[in-house]
Each structure stands twice: as structure tokens, then as C-alpha cells.
mmCIF file of C-alpha atoms in Angstrom:
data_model
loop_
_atom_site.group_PDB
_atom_site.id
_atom_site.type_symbol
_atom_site.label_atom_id
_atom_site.label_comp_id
_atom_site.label_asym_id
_atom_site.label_seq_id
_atom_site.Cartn_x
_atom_site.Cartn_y
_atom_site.Cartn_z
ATOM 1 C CA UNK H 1 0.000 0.000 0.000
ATOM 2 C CA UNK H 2 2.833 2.315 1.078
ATOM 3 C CA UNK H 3 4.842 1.363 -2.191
ATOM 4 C CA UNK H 4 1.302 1.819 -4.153
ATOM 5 C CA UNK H 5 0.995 5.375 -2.583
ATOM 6 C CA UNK H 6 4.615 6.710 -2.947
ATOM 7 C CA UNK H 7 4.739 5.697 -6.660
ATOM 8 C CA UNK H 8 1.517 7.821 -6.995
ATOM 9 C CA UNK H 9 2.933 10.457 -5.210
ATOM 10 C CA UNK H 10 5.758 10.106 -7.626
ATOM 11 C CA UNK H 11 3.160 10.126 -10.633
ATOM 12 C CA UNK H 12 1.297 13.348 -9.574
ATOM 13 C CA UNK H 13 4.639 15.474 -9.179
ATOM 14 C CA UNK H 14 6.064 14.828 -12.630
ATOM 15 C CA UNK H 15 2.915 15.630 -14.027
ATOM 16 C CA UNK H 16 2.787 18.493 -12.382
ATOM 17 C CA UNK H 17 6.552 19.424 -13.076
ATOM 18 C CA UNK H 18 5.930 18.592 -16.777
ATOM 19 C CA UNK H 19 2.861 21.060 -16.762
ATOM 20 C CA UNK H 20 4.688 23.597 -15.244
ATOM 21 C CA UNK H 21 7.608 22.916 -17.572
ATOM 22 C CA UNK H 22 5.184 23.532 -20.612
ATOM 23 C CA UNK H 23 4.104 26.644 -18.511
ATOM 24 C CA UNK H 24 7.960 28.016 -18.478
ATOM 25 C CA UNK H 25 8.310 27.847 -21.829
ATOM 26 C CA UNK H 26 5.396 29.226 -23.213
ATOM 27 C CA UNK H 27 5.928 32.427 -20.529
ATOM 28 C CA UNK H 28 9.620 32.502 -21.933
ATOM 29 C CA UNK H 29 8.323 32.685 -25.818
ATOM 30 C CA UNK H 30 5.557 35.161 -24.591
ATOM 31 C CA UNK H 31 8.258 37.362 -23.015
ATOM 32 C CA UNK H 32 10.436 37.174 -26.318
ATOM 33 C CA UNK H 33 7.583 37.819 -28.086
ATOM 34 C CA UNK H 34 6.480 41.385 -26.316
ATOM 35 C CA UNK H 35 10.121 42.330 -26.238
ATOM 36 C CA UNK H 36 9.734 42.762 -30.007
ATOM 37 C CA UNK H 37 6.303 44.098 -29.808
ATOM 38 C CA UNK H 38 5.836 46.202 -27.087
ATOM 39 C CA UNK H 39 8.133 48.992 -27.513
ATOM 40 C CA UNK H 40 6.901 51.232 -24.401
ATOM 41 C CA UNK H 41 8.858 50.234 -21.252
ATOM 42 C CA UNK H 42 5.787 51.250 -19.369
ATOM 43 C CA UNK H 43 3.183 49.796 -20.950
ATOM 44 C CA UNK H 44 5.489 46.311 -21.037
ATOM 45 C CA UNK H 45 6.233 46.567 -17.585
ATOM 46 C CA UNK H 46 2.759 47.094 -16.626
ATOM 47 C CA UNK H 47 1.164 44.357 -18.799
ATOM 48 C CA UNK H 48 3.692 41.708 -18.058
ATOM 49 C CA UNK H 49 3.558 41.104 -14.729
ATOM 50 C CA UNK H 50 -0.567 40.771 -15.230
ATOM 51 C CA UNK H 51 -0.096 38.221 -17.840
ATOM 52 C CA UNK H 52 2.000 36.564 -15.496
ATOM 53 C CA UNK H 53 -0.335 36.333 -12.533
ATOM 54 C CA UNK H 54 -3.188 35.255 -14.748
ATOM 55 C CA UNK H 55 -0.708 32.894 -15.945
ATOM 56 C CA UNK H 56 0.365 31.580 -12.768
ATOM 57 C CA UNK H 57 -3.367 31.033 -11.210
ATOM 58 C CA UNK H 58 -4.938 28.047 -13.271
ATOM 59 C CA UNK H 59 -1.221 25.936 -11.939
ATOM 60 C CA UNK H 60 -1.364 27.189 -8.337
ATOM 61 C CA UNK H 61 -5.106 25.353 -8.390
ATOM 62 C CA UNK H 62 -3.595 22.192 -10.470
ATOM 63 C CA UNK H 63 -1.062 22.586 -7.581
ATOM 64 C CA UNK H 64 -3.415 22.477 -4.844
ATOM 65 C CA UNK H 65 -5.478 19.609 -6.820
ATOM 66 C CA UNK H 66 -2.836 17.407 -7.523
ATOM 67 C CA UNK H 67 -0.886 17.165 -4.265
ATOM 68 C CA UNK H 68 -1.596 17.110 -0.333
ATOM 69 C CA UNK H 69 -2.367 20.407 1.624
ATOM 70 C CA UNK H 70 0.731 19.852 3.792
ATOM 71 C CA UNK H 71 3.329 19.677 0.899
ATOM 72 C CA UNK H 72 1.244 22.480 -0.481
ATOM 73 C CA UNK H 73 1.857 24.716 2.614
ATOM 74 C CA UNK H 74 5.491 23.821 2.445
ATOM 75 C CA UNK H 75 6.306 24.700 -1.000
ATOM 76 C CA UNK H 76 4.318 28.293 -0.531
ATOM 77 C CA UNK H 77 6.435 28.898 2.769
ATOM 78 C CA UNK H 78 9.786 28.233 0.415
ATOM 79 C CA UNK H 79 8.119 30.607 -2.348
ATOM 80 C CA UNK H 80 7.645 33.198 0.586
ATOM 81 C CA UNK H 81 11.272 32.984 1.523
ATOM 82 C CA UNK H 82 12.250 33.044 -1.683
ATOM 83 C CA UNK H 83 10.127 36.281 -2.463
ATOM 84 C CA UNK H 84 11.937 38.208 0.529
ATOM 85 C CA UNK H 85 14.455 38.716 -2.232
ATOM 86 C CA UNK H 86 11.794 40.672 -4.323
ATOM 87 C CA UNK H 87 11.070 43.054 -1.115
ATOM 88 C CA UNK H 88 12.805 45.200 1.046
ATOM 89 C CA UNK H 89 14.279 43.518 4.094
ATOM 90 C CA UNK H 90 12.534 45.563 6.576
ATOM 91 C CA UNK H 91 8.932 45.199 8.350
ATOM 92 C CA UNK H 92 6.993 46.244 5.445
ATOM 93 C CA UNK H 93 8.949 43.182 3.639
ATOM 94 C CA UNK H 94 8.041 40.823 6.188
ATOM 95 C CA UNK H 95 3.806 41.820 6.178
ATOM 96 C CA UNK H 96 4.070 41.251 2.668
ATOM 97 C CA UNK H 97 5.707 38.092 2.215
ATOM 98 C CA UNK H 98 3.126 37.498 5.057
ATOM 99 C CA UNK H 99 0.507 38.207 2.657
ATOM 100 C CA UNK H 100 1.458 36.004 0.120
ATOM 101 C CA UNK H 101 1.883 32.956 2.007
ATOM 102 C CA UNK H 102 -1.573 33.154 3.304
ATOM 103 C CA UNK H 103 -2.926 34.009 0.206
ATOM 104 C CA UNK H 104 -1.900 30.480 -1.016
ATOM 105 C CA UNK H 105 -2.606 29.063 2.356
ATOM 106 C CA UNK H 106 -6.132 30.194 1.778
ATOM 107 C CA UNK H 107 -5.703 29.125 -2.171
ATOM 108 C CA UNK H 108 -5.313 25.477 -1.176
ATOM 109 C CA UNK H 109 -7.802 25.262 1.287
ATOM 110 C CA UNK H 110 -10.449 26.749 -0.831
ATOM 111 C CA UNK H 111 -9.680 24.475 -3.592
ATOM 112 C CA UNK H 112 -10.228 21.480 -1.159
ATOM 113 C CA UNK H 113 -13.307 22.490 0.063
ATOM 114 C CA UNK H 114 -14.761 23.254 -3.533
ATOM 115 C CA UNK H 115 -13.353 19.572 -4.263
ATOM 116 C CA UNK H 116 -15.022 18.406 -1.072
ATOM 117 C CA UNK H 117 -18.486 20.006 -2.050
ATOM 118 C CA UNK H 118 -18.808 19.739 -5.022
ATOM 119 C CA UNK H 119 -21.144 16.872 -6.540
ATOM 120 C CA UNK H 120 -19.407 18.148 -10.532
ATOM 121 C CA UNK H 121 -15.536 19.210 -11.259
ATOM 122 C CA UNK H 122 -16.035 22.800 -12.522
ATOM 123 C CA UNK H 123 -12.163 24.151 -13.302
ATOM 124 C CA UNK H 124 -13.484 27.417 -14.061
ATOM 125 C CA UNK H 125 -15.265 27.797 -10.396
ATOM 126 C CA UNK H 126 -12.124 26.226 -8.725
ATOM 127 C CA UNK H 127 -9.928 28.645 -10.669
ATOM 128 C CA UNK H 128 -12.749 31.721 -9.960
ATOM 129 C CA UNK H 129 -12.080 31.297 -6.356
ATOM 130 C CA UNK H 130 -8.181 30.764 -6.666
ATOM 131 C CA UNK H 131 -7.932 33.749 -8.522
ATOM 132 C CA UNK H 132 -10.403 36.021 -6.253
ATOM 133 C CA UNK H 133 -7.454 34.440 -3.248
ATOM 134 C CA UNK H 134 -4.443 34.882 -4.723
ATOM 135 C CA UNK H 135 -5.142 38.382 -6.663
ATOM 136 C CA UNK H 136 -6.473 40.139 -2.652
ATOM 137 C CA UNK H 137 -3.321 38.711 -1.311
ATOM 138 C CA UNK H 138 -0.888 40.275 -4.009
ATOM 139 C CA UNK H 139 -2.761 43.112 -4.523
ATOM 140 C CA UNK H 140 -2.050 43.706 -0.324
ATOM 141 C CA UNK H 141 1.664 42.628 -0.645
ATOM 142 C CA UNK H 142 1.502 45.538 -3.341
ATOM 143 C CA UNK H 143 -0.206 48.109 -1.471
ATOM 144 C CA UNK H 144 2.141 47.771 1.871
ATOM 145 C CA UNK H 145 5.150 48.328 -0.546
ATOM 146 C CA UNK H 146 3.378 51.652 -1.557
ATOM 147 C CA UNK H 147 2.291 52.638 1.951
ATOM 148 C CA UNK H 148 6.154 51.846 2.860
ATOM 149 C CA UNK H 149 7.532 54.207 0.073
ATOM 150 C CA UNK H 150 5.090 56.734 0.382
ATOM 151 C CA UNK H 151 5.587 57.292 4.002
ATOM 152 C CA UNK H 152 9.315 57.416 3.619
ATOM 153 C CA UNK H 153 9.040 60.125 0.929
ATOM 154 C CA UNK H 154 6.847 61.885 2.491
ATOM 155 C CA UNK H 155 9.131 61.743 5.726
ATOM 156 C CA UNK H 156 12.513 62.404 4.065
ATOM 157 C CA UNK H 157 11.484 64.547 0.619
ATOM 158 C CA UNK H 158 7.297 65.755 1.087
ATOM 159 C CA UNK H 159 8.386 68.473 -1.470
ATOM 160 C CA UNK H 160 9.812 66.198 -4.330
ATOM 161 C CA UNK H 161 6.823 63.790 -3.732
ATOM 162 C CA UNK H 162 4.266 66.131 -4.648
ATOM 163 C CA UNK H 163 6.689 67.081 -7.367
ATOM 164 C CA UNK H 164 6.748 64.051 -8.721
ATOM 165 C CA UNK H 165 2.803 64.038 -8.631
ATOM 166 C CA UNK H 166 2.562 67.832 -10.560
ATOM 167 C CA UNK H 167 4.484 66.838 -13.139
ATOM 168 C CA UNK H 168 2.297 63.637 -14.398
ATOM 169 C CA UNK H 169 -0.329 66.562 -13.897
ATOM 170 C CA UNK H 170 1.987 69.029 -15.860
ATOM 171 C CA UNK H 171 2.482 66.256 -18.932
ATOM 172 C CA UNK H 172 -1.053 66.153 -19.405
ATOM 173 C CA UNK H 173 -2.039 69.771 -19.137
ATOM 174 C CA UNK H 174 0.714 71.246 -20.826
ATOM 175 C CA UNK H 175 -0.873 70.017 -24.518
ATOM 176 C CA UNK H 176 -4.317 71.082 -23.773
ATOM 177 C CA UNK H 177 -3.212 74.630 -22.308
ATOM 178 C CA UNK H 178 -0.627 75.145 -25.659
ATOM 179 C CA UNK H 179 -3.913 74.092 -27.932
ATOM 180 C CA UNK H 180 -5.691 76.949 -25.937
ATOM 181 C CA UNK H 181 -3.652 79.365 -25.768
ATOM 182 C CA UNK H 182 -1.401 80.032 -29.729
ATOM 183 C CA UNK H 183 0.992 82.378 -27.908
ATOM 184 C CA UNK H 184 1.647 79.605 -25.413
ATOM 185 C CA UNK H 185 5.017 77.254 -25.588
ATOM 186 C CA UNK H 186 5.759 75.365 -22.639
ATOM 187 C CA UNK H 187 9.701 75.571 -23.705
ATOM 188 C CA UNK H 188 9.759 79.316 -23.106
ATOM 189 C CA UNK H 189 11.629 80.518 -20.602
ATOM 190 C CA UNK H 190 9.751 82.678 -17.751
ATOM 191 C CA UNK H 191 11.501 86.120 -18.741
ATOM 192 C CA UNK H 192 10.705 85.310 -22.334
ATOM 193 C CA UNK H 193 6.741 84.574 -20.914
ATOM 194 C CA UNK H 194 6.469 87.493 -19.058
ATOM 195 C CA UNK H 195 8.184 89.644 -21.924
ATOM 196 C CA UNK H 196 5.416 88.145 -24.535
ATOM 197 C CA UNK H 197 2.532 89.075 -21.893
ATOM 198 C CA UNK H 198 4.057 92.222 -21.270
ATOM 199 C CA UNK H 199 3.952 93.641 -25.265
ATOM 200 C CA UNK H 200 0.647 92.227 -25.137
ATOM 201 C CA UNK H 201 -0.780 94.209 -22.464
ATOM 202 C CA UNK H 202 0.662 97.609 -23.834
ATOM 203 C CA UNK H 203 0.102 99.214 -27.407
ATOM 204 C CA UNK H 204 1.227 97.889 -30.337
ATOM 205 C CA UNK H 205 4.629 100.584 -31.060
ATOM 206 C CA UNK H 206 6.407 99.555 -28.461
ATOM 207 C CA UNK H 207 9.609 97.667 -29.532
ATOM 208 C CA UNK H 208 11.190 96.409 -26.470
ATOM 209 C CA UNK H 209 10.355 96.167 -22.423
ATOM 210 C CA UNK H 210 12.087 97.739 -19.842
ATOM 211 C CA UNK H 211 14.226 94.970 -17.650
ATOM 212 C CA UNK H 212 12.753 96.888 -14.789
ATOM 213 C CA UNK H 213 9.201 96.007 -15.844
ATOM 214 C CA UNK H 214 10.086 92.579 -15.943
ATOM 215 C CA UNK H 215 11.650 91.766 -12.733
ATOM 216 C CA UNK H 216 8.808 93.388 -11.423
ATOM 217 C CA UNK H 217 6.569 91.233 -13.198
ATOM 218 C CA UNK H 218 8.424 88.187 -12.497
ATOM 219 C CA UNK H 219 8.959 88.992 -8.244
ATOM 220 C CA UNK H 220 5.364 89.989 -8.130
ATOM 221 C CA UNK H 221 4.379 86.450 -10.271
ATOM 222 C CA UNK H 222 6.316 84.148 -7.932
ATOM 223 C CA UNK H 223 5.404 85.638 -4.968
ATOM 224 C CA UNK H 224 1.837 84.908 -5.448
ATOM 225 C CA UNK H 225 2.789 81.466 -6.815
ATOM 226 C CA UNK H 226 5.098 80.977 -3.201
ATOM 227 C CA UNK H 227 8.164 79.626 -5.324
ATOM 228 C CA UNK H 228 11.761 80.518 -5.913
ATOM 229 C CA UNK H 229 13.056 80.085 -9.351
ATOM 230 C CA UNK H 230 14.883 81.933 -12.011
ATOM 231 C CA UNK H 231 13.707 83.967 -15.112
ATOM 232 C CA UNK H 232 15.543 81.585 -17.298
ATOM 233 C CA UNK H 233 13.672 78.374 -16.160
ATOM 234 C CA UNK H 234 11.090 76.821 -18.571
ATOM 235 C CA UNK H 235 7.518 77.688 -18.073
ATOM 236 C CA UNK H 236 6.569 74.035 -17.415
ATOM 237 C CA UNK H 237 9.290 73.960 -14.477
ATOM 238 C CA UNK H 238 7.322 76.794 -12.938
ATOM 239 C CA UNK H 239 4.121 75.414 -13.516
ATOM 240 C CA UNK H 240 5.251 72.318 -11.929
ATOM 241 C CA UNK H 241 6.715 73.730 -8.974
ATOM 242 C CA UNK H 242 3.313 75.899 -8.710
ATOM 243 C CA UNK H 243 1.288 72.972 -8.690
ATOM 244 C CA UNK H 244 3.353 70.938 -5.881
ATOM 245 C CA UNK H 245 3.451 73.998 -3.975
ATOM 246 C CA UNK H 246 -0.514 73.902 -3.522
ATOM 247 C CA UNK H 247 -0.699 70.562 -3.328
ATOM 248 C CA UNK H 248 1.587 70.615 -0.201
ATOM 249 C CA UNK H 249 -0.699 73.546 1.279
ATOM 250 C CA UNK H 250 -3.895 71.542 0.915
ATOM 251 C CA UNK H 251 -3.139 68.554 1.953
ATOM 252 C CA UNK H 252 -1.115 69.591 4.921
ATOM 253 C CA UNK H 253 -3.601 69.392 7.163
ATOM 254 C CA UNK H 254 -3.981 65.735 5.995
ATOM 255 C CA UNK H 255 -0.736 64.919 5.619
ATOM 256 C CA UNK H 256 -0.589 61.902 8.119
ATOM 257 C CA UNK H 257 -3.518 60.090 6.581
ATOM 258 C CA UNK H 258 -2.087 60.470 3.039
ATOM 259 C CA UNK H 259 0.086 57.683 2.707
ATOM 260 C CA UNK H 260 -2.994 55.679 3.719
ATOM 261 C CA UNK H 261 -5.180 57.075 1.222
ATOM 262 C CA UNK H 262 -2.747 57.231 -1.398
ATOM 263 C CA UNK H 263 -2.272 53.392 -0.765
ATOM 264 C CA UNK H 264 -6.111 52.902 -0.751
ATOM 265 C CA UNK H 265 -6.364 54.590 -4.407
ATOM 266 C CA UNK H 266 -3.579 52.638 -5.821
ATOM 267 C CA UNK H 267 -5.394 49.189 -4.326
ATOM 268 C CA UNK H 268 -8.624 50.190 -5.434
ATOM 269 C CA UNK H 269 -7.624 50.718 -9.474
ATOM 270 C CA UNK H 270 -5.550 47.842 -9.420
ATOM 271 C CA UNK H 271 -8.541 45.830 -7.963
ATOM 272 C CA UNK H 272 -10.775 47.252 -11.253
ATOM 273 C CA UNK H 273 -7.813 45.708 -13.217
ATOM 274 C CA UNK H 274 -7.673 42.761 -11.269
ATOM 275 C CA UNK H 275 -11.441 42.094 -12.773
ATOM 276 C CA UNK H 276 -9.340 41.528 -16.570
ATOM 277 C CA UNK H 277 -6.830 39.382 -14.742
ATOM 278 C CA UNK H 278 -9.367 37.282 -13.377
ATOM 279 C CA UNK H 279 -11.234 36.645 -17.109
ATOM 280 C CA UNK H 280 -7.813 36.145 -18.628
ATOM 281 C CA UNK H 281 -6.556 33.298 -15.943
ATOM 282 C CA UNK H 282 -10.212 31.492 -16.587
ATOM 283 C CA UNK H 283 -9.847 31.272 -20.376
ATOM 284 C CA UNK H 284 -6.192 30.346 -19.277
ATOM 285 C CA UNK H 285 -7.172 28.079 -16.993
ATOM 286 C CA UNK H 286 -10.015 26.740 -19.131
ATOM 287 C CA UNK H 287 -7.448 25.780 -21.641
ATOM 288 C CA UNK H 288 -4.960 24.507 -19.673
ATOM 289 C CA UNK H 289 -7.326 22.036 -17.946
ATOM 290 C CA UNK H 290 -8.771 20.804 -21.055
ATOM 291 C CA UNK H 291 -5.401 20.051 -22.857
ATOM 292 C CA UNK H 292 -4.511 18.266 -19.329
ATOM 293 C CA UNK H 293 -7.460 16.359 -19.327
ATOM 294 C CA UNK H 294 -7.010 15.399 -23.368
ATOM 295 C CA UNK H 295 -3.379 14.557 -22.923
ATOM 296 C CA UNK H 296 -4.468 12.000 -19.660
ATOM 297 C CA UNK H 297 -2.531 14.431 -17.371
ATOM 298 C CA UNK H 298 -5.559 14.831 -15.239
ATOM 299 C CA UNK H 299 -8.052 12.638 -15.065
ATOM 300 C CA UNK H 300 -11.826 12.691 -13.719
ATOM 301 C CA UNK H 301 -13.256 9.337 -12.065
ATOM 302 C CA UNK H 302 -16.627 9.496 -10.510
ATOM 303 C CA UNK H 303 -17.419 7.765 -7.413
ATOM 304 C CA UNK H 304 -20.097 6.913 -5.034
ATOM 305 C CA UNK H 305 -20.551 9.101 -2.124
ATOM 306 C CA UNK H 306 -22.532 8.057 1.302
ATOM 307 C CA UNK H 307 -24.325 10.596 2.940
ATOM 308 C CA UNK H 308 -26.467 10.796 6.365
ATOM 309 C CA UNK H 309 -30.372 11.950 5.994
ATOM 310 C CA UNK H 310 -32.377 12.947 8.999
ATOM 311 C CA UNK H 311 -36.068 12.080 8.838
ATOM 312 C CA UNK H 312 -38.854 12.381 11.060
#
């Protein structure tokens, strides 16, 4: 019996291993593949990782099909260890490899209780519920690595944090304000701004403005603005440096709660995403149990099941 189990112990892991074999090399020839195709780093390093989790679902529930909950456990604890390279070696580091290992903790055991109850094998609901598991859990080891960086930058640079926030805002407004405004070039410097305004605002003979008139123009501008920068500085520096400015004066009030709510916007529009994850890694997983299942990897025996009634 013991020799009987062992060799079908030994059975279920190389199927497994040669699934996730098949797995490797299809993620390898889809990573060559986008390297070619996907030119923008930041699109490519946005979609990647996604195609990878919805990759890497439908095999964590083969995993927690195939063998027992123990070995199961043990495996995720390695993976954990393993992913403290990925993380910062600090207490933020150690919540989220937390997270992770009892996001597959809780993977495994919902898998066995769908197997349990459960009268029909349904991959697609086994994988449903994998996927609901294991995207909370890395969408939390995500958002504690945000909370972490946030509060340090807040703590060590607040100033070049909102910065950093004005000038995604700056990219974007830049465009519209140029289409508004013909006059308008965001690669002018601030004396030649000011200069342009300045011949605008008096009649039409006059040839050239007084330097007095604009370092009046341009002390009086930043003052109201609250900033410090040079007449020779781009426009869209200023404008930047304007915006972060504010942004530091209304949020002040606020600003211990911020790193919070920052984190809690970031989870909440990857957890819209996670929605298109979730419908990829069921097709996924809808495929990869079929071929499985046609290639006599997996198969599906029925059998008898005695259950208690209470009557009266």
C-alpha cells in the first residue's frame, strides 16, 4: 500500500513538473515575443507582470489539486522565503511576504473544500475562487510596498513627492493649455513669458520692455505662486513647482492620513484591473485544464458518495 501510494505520489509530481515545464516555456516565448512588440517600457512593464499572474493562477489550483495540503503549505512557505528577495528587508517586507503565504494558504484550502463540495468538477469555479485568493493577497503585498515608500518620501522629501505628482499633472495639461492658448510654448523661458505678456498688455509701437518692468513682473508672479526660481527656467518647471506647492498647502492638514489614502487609491484601481486578470486566468485556466485532461494528465473518475439523511 505504502509502495502503491509513494509511486503515486511520484506520478502526480512529474505531471505536475511537466505542466509547469510547458508553462515556463510558453511564458519565456511570450516574453520574447512582447520584447519585439511592445516597444513602451511602461506599458510592457505594466502588462507583463498581469499576464503573469493570470498565468500563474490556473497551476497554483492544479497545484493544490494534484498534491496534499501539507506539501502544499510547504512549497508556498519556500516561495515566501524566496520572495523576501523581491522586497525590502525591513517590516513592510516581512507583512508582505506574510501576505502572500496566506494568500496560497487560503488558495489550497479553498480548492479542497470546492473539491469536497462539489457533486461536478467545474475548473473554471475552482480557478474563480483561486484567482479572487491569490489576486487580494498580491494586490495587499503591493499596497504595503506603496504605503512603505510613500511614508518614507513623504518623511525624508514631502516636497519632491508632490513634485513628482505635478508633473504627471503638468504632462497632461501642458498640450491642452498650448492648444488653448497660440501664444503659449511650454519651452519658453519665464523672462521670455512674461516679456510676450508684457507687449501684449501695452500698445502695439512699443519695440522692447524695460528689464525693470520685468523683474517686477516676475517677483510679483512668484510671490503669489510661493516659489523661488529663475527667469531663465522653462515655463513648465514653474508650472510644476506651482502645482506641488498647492498641493503641499492643501493637503497639509492631511498629511498623516495620506500615505494611507494614497495606498487605498492605488489598491482600489488595481482591484478594477484585477477584474481583466481574473477573465484572462479562466480562459487560461479553461485551456490549460482541457489540454490536461485530453493529454491524460488529469483525469476525472466518478465515485459513489454516502451521505447521512435525517427524517422524522
Amino acid at each position: 500500500m505504502e509502495e502503491r501510494f509513494n509511486s503515486q505520489s511520484v506520478r502526480k509530481m512529474l505531471k505536475l513538473a511537466a505542466a509547469c515545464v510547458a508553462y515556463t516555456g510558453l511564458w519565456l516565448l511570450l516574453l520574447f515575443m512582447s520584447g519585439n512588440f511592445l516597444k513602451d517600457s511602461g506599458v510592457r512593464d505594466a502588462i507583463l507582470p498581469a499576464a503573469l499572474l493570470a498565468g500563474v493562477i490556473p497551476f497554483v489550483t492544479l497545484a493544490a489539486i494534484v498534491i496534499s495540503k501539507r506539501l502544499f503549505l510547504a512549497i508556498s512557505f519556500l516561495l515566501s522565503v524566496i520572495a523576501l528577495t523581491a522586497f525590502p528587508l525591513n517590516f513592510y517586507g516581512l507583512i508582505s511576504v506574510s501576505v502572500i503565504f496566506l494568500g496560497l494558504w487560503r488558495a489550497v484550502a479553498r480548492t479542497k473544500f470546492e473539491l469536497a463540495n462539489n457533486v461536478k468538477f467545474t475548473p473554471s469555479k475552482i480557478v474563480s475562487r483561486v484567482a479572487s485568493v491569490v489576486l487580494v493577497a498580491y494586490l495587499l503585498a503591493i499596497s504595503v510596498q506603496v504605503y512603505s515608500q510613500i511614508a518614507d518620501r513623504i518623511a525624508y522629501d514631502e516636497l519632491g513627492f508632490y513634485q513628482q505628482i505635478a508633473g504627471g499633472v503638468t504632462a497632461r495639461a501642458l498640450p491642452i493649455i498650448e492648444r488653448q492658448l497660440p501664444g503659449f510654448h511650454a519651452t519658453s523661458t519665464l523672462d521670455e513669458y512674461l516679456v510676450e505678456s508684457l507687449r501684449n498688455s501695452q500698445p502695439q509701437n512699443i519695440q522692447s520692455v524695460p528689464q525693470a518692468d520685468i523683474d517686477k513682473s516676475r517677483a510679483d508672479l512668484l510671490e503669489r505662486l510661493g516659489i523661488s526660481v529663475s527667469g531663465q527656467d522653462p515655463v513648465a518647471d514653474v508650472i510644476r513647482s506651482a502645482i506641488a506647492i498647492k498641493l503641499q498647502e492643501l493637503s497639509a492638514p492631511y498629511r498623516q492620513f495620506l500615505p494611507a489614502l494614497y495606498t487605498l487609491a492605488i489598491f482600489s484601481l488595481l482591484r478594477l484591473a484585477g477584474y481583466v486578470v481574473t477573465a484572462v486566468s479562466l480562459l487560461w485556466g479553461a485551456a490549460v485544464f482541457w489540454l490536461l485532461r485530453m493529454t491524460k494528465f488529469l483525469k476525472v473518475t466518478t465515485a459513489q458518495i454516502m451521505a447521512e439523511h435525517v427524517e422524522i
